[in-house]
């Protein structure tokens, strides 16, 4: 089969996102309606004990002030906001893609969540108005890897191990070596098939080459920088602790001085280390 026919088959045979749990689906539907109130979201979330507990825990976390005096679910929903609730639910749905955790799944999941958290932190730092859009773009940026892991697990495990054990090859280079195409190409096509927002689709496809983004280049550069930060902090399969951040394209694009980059890395490292499993993002 040709490379183009392999790509076409992967995209064609990849179905929708895993069916959302009933409660998560109801939350997403309600949040999409502008007239929805926090009380209505509370009525839905309260039917799922685990989700309700997680919302309360996150609302009381250092990320939202850390006062630890939020005891009512309605108050927690108000504190977090509907956009954060949406991100939490989407994270839960993404987690379903990694039910059978092996090395590849564990590393890819850690990187996806780490990049989501980094994108949100960077968005605030560069005054990007939609921090939750940045979070979702960061969370979904490697959806192509997820799909390839589902469709071609043996080859993906080989790639993950190769990248994990060597600093001389990038993930994309390993993919080109084994597949002849990259996860960014697959991810953008899948995002288009799933009718993601154009900005997120573009960020997924351009997260290694943000200069190609046309619709919302700031978002692509944020995800690019988040990705680089995760590589620097060794979050996921690609580990480059010696990465010179001053050479990173997105650092130069945002004109970030070294001290600001160090501050971002410090904030991200502290945020992730204080949340085992990256669960509060």
Tab-separated table of C-alpha atoms in Angstrom:
chain	number	residue	atom	x	y	z
A	1	UNK	CA	0.000	0.000	0.000
A	2	UNK	CA	1.145	3.549	-0.676
A	3	UNK	CA	1.621	6.028	2.168
A	4	UNK	CA	-1.427	8.017	1.060
A	5	UNK	CA	-3.609	4.893	0.972
A	6	UNK	CA	-2.415	3.873	4.460
A	7	UNK	CA	-3.245	7.335	5.809
A	8	UNK	CA	-6.650	7.260	4.093
A	9	UNK	CA	-7.423	3.844	5.574
A	10	UNK	CA	-6.395	4.906	9.104
A	11	UNK	CA	-8.600	8.008	8.968
A	12	UNK	CA	-11.513	6.185	7.309
A	13	UNK	CA	-11.541	3.319	9.825
A	14	UNK	CA	-11.166	5.556	12.875
A	15	UNK	CA	-14.620	6.093	14.310
A	16	UNK	CA	-15.896	8.788	16.583
A	17	UNK	CA	-14.439	9.589	19.963
A	18	UNK	CA	-15.299	6.871	22.472
A	19	UNK	CA	-18.917	7.131	23.548
A	20	UNK	CA	-19.118	9.473	26.482
A	21	UNK	CA	-20.465	8.158	29.741
A	22	UNK	CA	-24.088	9.194	30.131
A	23	UNK	CA	-23.385	11.876	32.737
A	24	UNK	CA	-20.454	13.363	30.806
A	25	UNK	CA	-22.565	13.562	27.657
A	26	UNK	CA	-25.344	15.378	29.524
A	27	UNK	CA	-22.856	17.852	31.010
A	28	UNK	CA	-21.349	18.654	27.605
A	29	UNK	CA	-24.775	19.129	26.068
A	30	UNK	CA	-25.938	21.452	28.863
A	31	UNK	CA	-22.741	23.522	28.864
A	32	UNK	CA	-23.195	24.204	25.148
A	33	UNK	CA	-26.425	26.083	25.889
A	34	UNK	CA	-25.931	29.720	26.949
A	35	UNK	CA	-28.985	29.725	29.245
A	36	UNK	CA	-27.686	26.856	31.398
A	37	UNK	CA	-27.149	27.627	35.092
A	38	UNK	CA	-24.665	26.267	37.630
A	39	UNK	CA	-27.595	24.670	39.459
A	40	UNK	CA	-28.508	22.651	36.361
A	41	UNK	CA	-24.911	21.445	35.957
A	42	UNK	CA	-24.900	20.593	39.662
A	43	UNK	CA	-28.023	18.462	39.242
A	44	UNK	CA	-26.305	16.407	36.526
A	45	UNK	CA	-22.838	16.074	38.084
A	46	UNK	CA	-24.286	15.137	41.478
A	47	UNK	CA	-25.553	11.913	39.867
A	48	UNK	CA	-21.957	10.779	39.396
A	49	UNK	CA	-20.225	10.480	42.770
A	50	UNK	CA	-16.719	10.187	41.312
A	51	UNK	CA	-17.102	13.200	39.011
A	52	UNK	CA	-18.677	15.282	41.795
A	53	UNK	CA	-15.801	14.433	44.142
A	54	UNK	CA	-13.259	15.383	41.515
A	55	UNK	CA	-14.914	18.741	40.859
A	56	UNK	CA	-14.874	19.527	44.584
A	57	UNK	CA	-11.252	18.433	44.945
A	58	UNK	CA	-10.116	20.574	42.015
A	59	UNK	CA	-12.103	23.620	43.189
A	60	UNK	CA	-10.241	23.347	46.512
A	61	UNK	CA	-6.819	22.827	44.910
A	62	UNK	CA	-4.004	25.419	44.835
A	63	UNK	CA	-4.860	26.006	41.171
A	64	UNK	CA	-8.096	27.735	42.264
A	65	UNK	CA	-6.788	29.414	45.380
A	66	UNK	CA	-6.425	26.440	47.674
A	67	UNK	CA	-8.670	27.746	50.473
A	68	UNK	CA	-10.096	24.228	50.902
A	69	UNK	CA	-13.380	25.609	52.182
A	70	UNK	CA	-15.544	24.870	49.131
A	71	UNK	CA	-18.012	22.258	50.320
A	72	UNK	CA	-20.956	22.763	47.967
A	73	UNK	CA	-20.858	21.385	44.449
A	74	UNK	CA	-22.685	24.425	43.053
A	75	UNK	CA	-20.033	26.735	44.519
A	76	UNK	CA	-17.282	24.541	43.044
A	77	UNK	CA	-18.880	24.751	39.597
A	78	UNK	CA	-19.094	28.538	39.842
A	79	UNK	CA	-15.451	28.782	40.978
A	80	UNK	CA	-14.184	26.575	38.162
A	81	UNK	CA	-16.460	27.966	35.458
A	82	UNK	CA	-18.179	26.121	32.652
A	83	UNK	CA	-15.097	26.134	30.413
A	84	UNK	CA	-13.025	24.370	33.059
A	85	UNK	CA	-15.830	21.877	33.656
A	86	UNK	CA	-15.877	21.194	29.904
A	87	UNK	CA	-12.109	20.607	29.936
A	88	UNK	CA	-12.413	18.267	32.912
A	89	UNK	CA	-15.110	16.220	31.165
A	90	UNK	CA	-13.110	16.076	27.914
A	91	UNK	CA	-10.077	14.910	29.872
A	92	UNK	CA	-12.163	12.114	31.352
A	93	UNK	CA	-13.318	11.066	27.881
A	94	UNK	CA	-9.742	11.109	26.570
A	95	UNK	CA	-8.725	8.945	29.504
A	96	UNK	CA	-10.985	6.206	28.119
A	97	UNK	CA	-8.641	5.932	25.142
A	98	UNK	CA	-5.918	4.696	27.499
A	99	UNK	CA	-7.777	2.008	29.449
A	100	UNK	CA	-5.151	-0.659	28.815
A	101	UNK	CA	-2.104	1.080	30.227
A	102	UNK	CA	1.248	-0.178	28.964
A	103	UNK	CA	4.431	1.832	28.594
A	104	UNK	CA	3.327	3.592	25.411
A	105	UNK	CA	-0.130	4.518	26.760
A	106	UNK	CA	1.239	5.742	30.081
A	107	UNK	CA	3.872	7.971	28.493
A	108	UNK	CA	1.507	9.362	25.843
A	109	UNK	CA	-1.173	10.118	28.440
A	110	UNK	CA	1.279	11.853	30.773
A	111	UNK	CA	2.524	13.969	27.886
A	112	UNK	CA	-0.989	14.889	26.703
A	113	UNK	CA	-2.046	16.061	30.162
A	114	UNK	CA	1.279	17.777	30.796
A	115	UNK	CA	1.022	19.660	27.511
A	116	UNK	CA	-2.564	20.673	28.309
A	117	UNK	CA	-1.495	22.080	31.673
A	118	UNK	CA	1.505	23.822	30.110
A	119	UNK	CA	-0.625	25.353	27.351
A	120	UNK	CA	-3.015	26.823	29.901
A	121	UNK	CA	-0.146	28.281	31.962
A	122	UNK	CA	1.568	29.696	28.863
A	123	UNK	CA	-1.710	31.146	27.574
A	124	UNK	CA	-2.035	33.153	30.782
A	125	UNK	CA	1.583	34.267	30.592
A	126	UNK	CA	1.293	35.565	27.003
A	127	UNK	CA	-2.167	37.056	27.640
A	128	UNK	CA	-4.028	34.725	25.291
A	129	UNK	CA	-7.673	35.300	26.144
A	130	UNK	CA	-9.038	31.754	25.811
A	131	UNK	CA	-7.048	29.638	28.261
A	132	UNK	CA	-9.453	26.691	28.053
A	133	UNK	CA	-9.092	26.583	24.256
A	134	UNK	CA	-5.343	26.414	24.844
A	135	UNK	CA	-5.874	23.600	27.367
A	136	UNK	CA	-7.983	21.573	24.935
A	137	UNK	CA	-5.537	22.144	22.050
A	138	UNK	CA	-2.704	20.989	24.304
A	139	UNK	CA	-4.700	17.979	25.458
A	140	UNK	CA	-5.590	16.951	21.907
A	141	UNK	CA	-2.357	17.901	20.100
A	142	UNK	CA	-1.107	14.307	19.977
A	143	UNK	CA	-4.437	12.673	19.092
A	144	UNK	CA	-2.642	11.351	16.004
A	145	UNK	CA	-0.357	9.332	18.279
A	146	UNK	CA	-3.400	7.987	20.102
A	147	UNK	CA	-4.991	6.849	16.844
A	148	UNK	CA	-1.751	5.316	15.568
A	149	UNK	CA	-1.337	3.550	18.907
A	150	UNK	CA	-4.818	2.073	18.507
A	151	UNK	CA	-4.343	1.110	14.862
A	152	UNK	CA	-0.672	0.080	14.845
A	153	UNK	CA	0.216	-0.668	18.484
A	154	UNK	CA	3.300	-2.811	17.855
A	155	UNK	CA	4.969	-0.231	15.630
A	156	UNK	CA	4.019	2.587	18.002
A	157	UNK	CA	5.525	0.712	20.954
A	158	UNK	CA	8.729	0.309	18.936
A	159	UNK	CA	8.746	4.052	18.204
A	160	UNK	CA	8.048	5.006	21.837
A	161	UNK	CA	10.865	2.755	23.042
A	162	UNK	CA	13.235	4.081	20.385
A	163	UNK	CA	12.529	7.722	21.275
A	164	UNK	CA	12.478	7.039	25.026
A	165	UNK	CA	15.913	5.395	24.932
A	166	UNK	CA	17.639	7.830	22.574
A	167	UNK	CA	17.992	11.595	22.388
A	168	UNK	CA	19.275	11.402	18.819
A	169	UNK	CA	15.881	10.924	17.145
A	170	UNK	CA	12.628	12.849	17.443
A	171	UNK	CA	9.214	11.219	17.534
A	172	UNK	CA	8.371	12.604	14.096
A	173	UNK	CA	11.657	11.336	12.666
A	174	UNK	CA	10.975	7.881	14.086
A	175	UNK	CA	7.461	7.972	12.596
A	176	UNK	CA	8.809	8.925	9.176
A	177	UNK	CA	11.284	6.062	9.479
A	178	UNK	CA	8.640	3.465	10.383
A	179	UNK	CA	5.473	4.882	8.756
A	180	UNK	CA	6.471	7.447	6.163
A	181	UNK	CA	4.129	10.026	7.762
A	182	UNK	CA	3.690	11.684	11.154
A	183	UNK	CA	1.154	11.826	13.968
A	184	UNK	CA	0.577	15.537	13.260
A	185	UNK	CA	-0.668	14.713	9.748
A	186	UNK	CA	-2.960	11.968	11.050
A	187	UNK	CA	-4.107	14.098	13.983
A	188	UNK	CA	-5.201	17.022	11.822
A	189	UNK	CA	-7.172	14.734	9.506
A	190	UNK	CA	-8.852	13.006	12.456
A	191	UNK	CA	-9.674	16.363	14.073
A	192	UNK	CA	-11.255	17.483	10.802
A	193	UNK	CA	-13.284	14.265	10.620
A	194	UNK	CA	-14.459	14.744	14.210
A	195	UNK	CA	-15.492	18.358	13.450
A	196	UNK	CA	-13.182	19.945	16.004
A	197	UNK	CA	-12.941	23.735	15.997
A	198	UNK	CA	-10.790	24.885	13.079
A	199	UNK	CA	-8.346	26.533	15.492
A	200	UNK	CA	-7.782	23.277	17.406
A	201	UNK	CA	-7.511	21.271	14.180
A	202	UNK	CA	-4.879	23.696	12.933
A	203	UNK	CA	-2.942	23.650	16.219
A	204	UNK	CA	-2.873	19.836	16.125
A	205	UNK	CA	-1.517	19.790	12.588
A	206	UNK	CA	0.989	22.599	13.162
A	207	UNK	CA	2.240	21.882	16.678
A	208	UNK	CA	5.700	21.081	15.272
A	209	UNK	CA	5.622	23.915	12.687
A	210	UNK	CA	3.454	26.707	14.193
A	211	UNK	CA	4.620	29.204	11.609
A	212	UNK	CA	2.296	27.463	9.142
A	213	UNK	CA	-0.823	28.291	11.179
A	214	UNK	CA	-3.110	30.865	9.545
A	215	UNK	CA	-6.398	30.885	11.492
A	216	UNK	CA	-5.054	31.364	15.016
A	217	UNK	CA	-1.235	31.263	14.975
A	218	UNK	CA	-0.975	32.279	18.651
A	219	UNK	CA	-2.683	29.033	19.652
A	220	UNK	CA	-0.328	26.918	17.520
A	221	UNK	CA	2.699	28.686	19.020
A	222	UNK	CA	1.337	28.135	22.549
A	223	UNK	CA	0.970	24.395	21.920
A	224	UNK	CA	4.412	24.290	20.315
A	225	UNK	CA	5.949	25.923	23.393
A	226	UNK	CA	3.970	23.685	25.752
A	227	UNK	CA	5.293	20.675	23.859
A	228	UNK	CA	8.871	21.933	24.153
A	229	UNK	CA	8.432	22.575	27.896
A	230	UNK	CA	7.252	18.994	28.391
A	231	UNK	CA	10.261	17.692	26.478
A	232	UNK	CA	12.534	19.832	28.657
A	233	UNK	CA	10.848	18.601	31.850
A	234	UNK	CA	10.857	14.980	30.582
A	235	UNK	CA	7.071	14.587	30.619
A	236	UNK	CA	6.212	11.789	28.200
A	237	UNK	CA	8.299	9.629	25.860
A	238	UNK	CA	10.470	12.447	24.463
A	239	UNK	CA	12.987	13.642	27.036
A	240	UNK	CA	15.362	16.519	26.295
A	241	UNK	CA	16.478	17.967	29.660
A	242	UNK	CA	19.394	19.718	27.924
A	243	UNK	CA	17.146	21.490	25.412
A	244	UNK	CA	18.258	25.108	24.940
A	245	UNK	CA	14.916	26.886	25.197
A	246	UNK	CA	16.337	30.034	23.584
A	247	UNK	CA	16.498	28.089	20.304
A	248	UNK	CA	12.816	27.103	20.419
A	249	UNK	CA	10.828	28.831	17.667
A	250	UNK	CA	7.861	29.686	19.899
A	251	UNK	CA	10.109	31.228	22.563
A	252	UNK	CA	11.498	33.564	19.927
A	253	UNK	CA	8.030	34.234	18.496
A	254	UNK	CA	6.712	35.357	21.887
A	255	UNK	CA	9.967	37.241	22.563
A	256	UNK	CA	10.297	35.580	25.959
A	257	UNK	CA	13.482	36.461	27.870
A	258	UNK	CA	15.396	33.586	29.541
A	259	UNK	CA	14.148	34.519	33.010
A	260	UNK	CA	10.522	34.350	31.842
A	261	UNK	CA	11.081	30.930	30.279
A	262	UNK	CA	12.700	29.697	33.498
A	263	UNK	CA	9.723	31.048	35.429
A	264	UNK	CA	7.273	29.202	33.169
A	265	UNK	CA	9.216	25.963	33.537
A	266	UNK	CA	9.298	26.407	37.302
A	267	UNK	CA	5.556	27.072	37.535
A	268	UNK	CA	4.763	24.091	35.335
A	269	UNK	CA	7.127	21.775	37.180
A	270	UNK	CA	5.675	22.791	40.539
A	271	UNK	CA	2.096	22.484	39.298
A	272	UNK	CA	2.656	18.984	37.936
A	273	UNK	CA	4.697	17.706	40.874
A	274	UNK	CA	2.026	18.886	43.321
A	275	UNK	CA	-0.660	16.938	41.471
A	276	UNK	CA	0.100	13.202	41.314
A	277	UNK	CA	-1.019	11.786	37.985
A	278	UNK	CA	-1.618	15.327	36.699
A	279	UNK	CA	-5.176	14.750	37.807
A	280	UNK	CA	-6.269	18.301	38.595
A	281	UNK	CA	-5.752	19.564	35.078
